[in-house]
mmCIF file of C-alpha atoms in Angstrom:
data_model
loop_
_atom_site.group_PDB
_atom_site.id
_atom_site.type_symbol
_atom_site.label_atom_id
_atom_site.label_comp_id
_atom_site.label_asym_id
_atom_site.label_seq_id
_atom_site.Cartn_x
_atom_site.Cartn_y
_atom_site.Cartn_z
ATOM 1 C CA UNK A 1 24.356 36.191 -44.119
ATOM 2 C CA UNK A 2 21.179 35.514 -42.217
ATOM 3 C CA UNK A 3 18.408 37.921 -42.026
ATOM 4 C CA UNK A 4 17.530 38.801 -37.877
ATOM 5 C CA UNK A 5 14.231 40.288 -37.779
ATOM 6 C CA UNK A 6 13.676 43.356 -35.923
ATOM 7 C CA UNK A 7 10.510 42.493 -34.134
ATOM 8 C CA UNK A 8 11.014 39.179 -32.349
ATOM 9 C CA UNK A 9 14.114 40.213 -30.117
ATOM 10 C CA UNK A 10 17.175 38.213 -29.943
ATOM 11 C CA UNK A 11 16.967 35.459 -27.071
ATOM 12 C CA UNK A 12 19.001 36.326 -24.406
ATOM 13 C CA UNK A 13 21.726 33.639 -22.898
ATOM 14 C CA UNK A 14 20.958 32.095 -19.637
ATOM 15 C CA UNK A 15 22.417 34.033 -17.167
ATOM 16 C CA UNK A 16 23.884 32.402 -13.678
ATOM 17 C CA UNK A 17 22.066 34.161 -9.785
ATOM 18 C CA UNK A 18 23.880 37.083 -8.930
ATOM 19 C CA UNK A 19 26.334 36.494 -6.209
ATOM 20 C CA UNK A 20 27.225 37.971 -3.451
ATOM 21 C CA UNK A 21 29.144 41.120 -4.619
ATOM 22 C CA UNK A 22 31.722 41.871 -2.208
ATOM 23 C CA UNK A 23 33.232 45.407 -1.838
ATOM 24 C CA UNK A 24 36.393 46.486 0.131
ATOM 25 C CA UNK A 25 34.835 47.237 3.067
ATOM 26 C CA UNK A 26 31.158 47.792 4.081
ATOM 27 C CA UNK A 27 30.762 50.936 6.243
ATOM 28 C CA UNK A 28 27.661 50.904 8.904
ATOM 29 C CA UNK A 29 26.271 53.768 9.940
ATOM 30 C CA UNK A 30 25.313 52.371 13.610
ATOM 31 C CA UNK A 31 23.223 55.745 14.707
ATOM 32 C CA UNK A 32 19.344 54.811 15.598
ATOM 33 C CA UNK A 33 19.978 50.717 15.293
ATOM 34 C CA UNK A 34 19.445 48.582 17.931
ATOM 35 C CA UNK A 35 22.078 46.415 19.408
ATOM 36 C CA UNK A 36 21.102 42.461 18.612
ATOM 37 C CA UNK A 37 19.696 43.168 15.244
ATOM 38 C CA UNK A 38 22.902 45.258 13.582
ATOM 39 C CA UNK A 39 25.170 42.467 15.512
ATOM 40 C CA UNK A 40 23.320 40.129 13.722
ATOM 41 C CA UNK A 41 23.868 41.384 10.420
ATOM 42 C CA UNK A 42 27.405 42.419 10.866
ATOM 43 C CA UNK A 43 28.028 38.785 11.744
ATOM 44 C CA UNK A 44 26.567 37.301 9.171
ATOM 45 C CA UNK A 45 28.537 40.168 6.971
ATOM 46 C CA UNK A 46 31.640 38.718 8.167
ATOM 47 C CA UNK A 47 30.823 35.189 7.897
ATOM 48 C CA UNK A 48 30.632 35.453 4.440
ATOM 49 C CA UNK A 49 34.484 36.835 4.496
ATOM 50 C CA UNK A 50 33.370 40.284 3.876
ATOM 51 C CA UNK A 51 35.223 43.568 6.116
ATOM 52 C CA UNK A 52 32.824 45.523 8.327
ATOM 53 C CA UNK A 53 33.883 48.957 9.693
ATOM 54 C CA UNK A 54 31.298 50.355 11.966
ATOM 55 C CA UNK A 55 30.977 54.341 13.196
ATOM 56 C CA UNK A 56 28.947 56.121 15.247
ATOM 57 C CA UNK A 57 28.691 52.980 17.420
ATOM 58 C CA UNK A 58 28.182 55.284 20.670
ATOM 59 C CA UNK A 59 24.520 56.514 19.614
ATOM 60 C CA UNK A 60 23.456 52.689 19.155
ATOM 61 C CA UNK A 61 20.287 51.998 21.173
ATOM 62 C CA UNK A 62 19.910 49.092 23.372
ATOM 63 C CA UNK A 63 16.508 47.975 24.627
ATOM 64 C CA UNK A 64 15.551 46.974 27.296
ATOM 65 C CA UNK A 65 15.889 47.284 30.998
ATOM 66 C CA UNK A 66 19.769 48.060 31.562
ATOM 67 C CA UNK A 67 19.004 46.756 35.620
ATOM 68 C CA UNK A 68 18.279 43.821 34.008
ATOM 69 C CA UNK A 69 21.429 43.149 31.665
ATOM 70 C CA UNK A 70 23.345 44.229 34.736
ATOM 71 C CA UNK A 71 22.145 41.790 37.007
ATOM 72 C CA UNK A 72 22.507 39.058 33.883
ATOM 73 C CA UNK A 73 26.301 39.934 33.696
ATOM 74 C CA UNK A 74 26.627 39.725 37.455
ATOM 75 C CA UNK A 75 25.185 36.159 37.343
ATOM 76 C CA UNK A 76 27.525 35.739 34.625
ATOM 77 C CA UNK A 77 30.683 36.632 36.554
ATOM 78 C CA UNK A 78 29.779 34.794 38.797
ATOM 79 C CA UNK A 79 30.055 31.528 37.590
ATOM 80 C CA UNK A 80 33.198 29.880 36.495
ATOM 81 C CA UNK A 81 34.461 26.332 36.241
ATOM 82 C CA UNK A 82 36.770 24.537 38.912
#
């Protein structure tokens, strides 16, 4: 039998980068975030194959001027192709 000292401690073994952990399902609170940067990250969330459920998506804020996004999404309509 070998003899371990008890000062030096024992060396630990290399250990691989966490990865992603992936849970069930992650639930987003979407009260007080802002539109494009939650999207964002809920895309990226399911990109990586993980379920999103989302509540309280009707108090999300959106910035900006909403005259602005509605004249975008008339120009939008607008256009088509043949």
């Amino acid at each position: 039998l070998a003899q371990v000292s008890t000062s030096t401690p024992l060396p630990r073994p290399p250990t691989a980068p966490r990865a992603m952990s992936f849970h069930k399902q992650v639930v987003i609170d979407c009260r007080g975030h802002l539109l494009g940067r939650l999207s964002s990250m809920v895309a990226k969330e399911l990109l990586n194959g993980q379920q999103v459920v989302c509540v309280r998506a009707e108090d999300i804020n959106i910035s900006g001027s909403l005259y602005r996004a509605k004249l975008k999404y008339a120009n939008f309509k607008r256009k088509h192709t043949n």
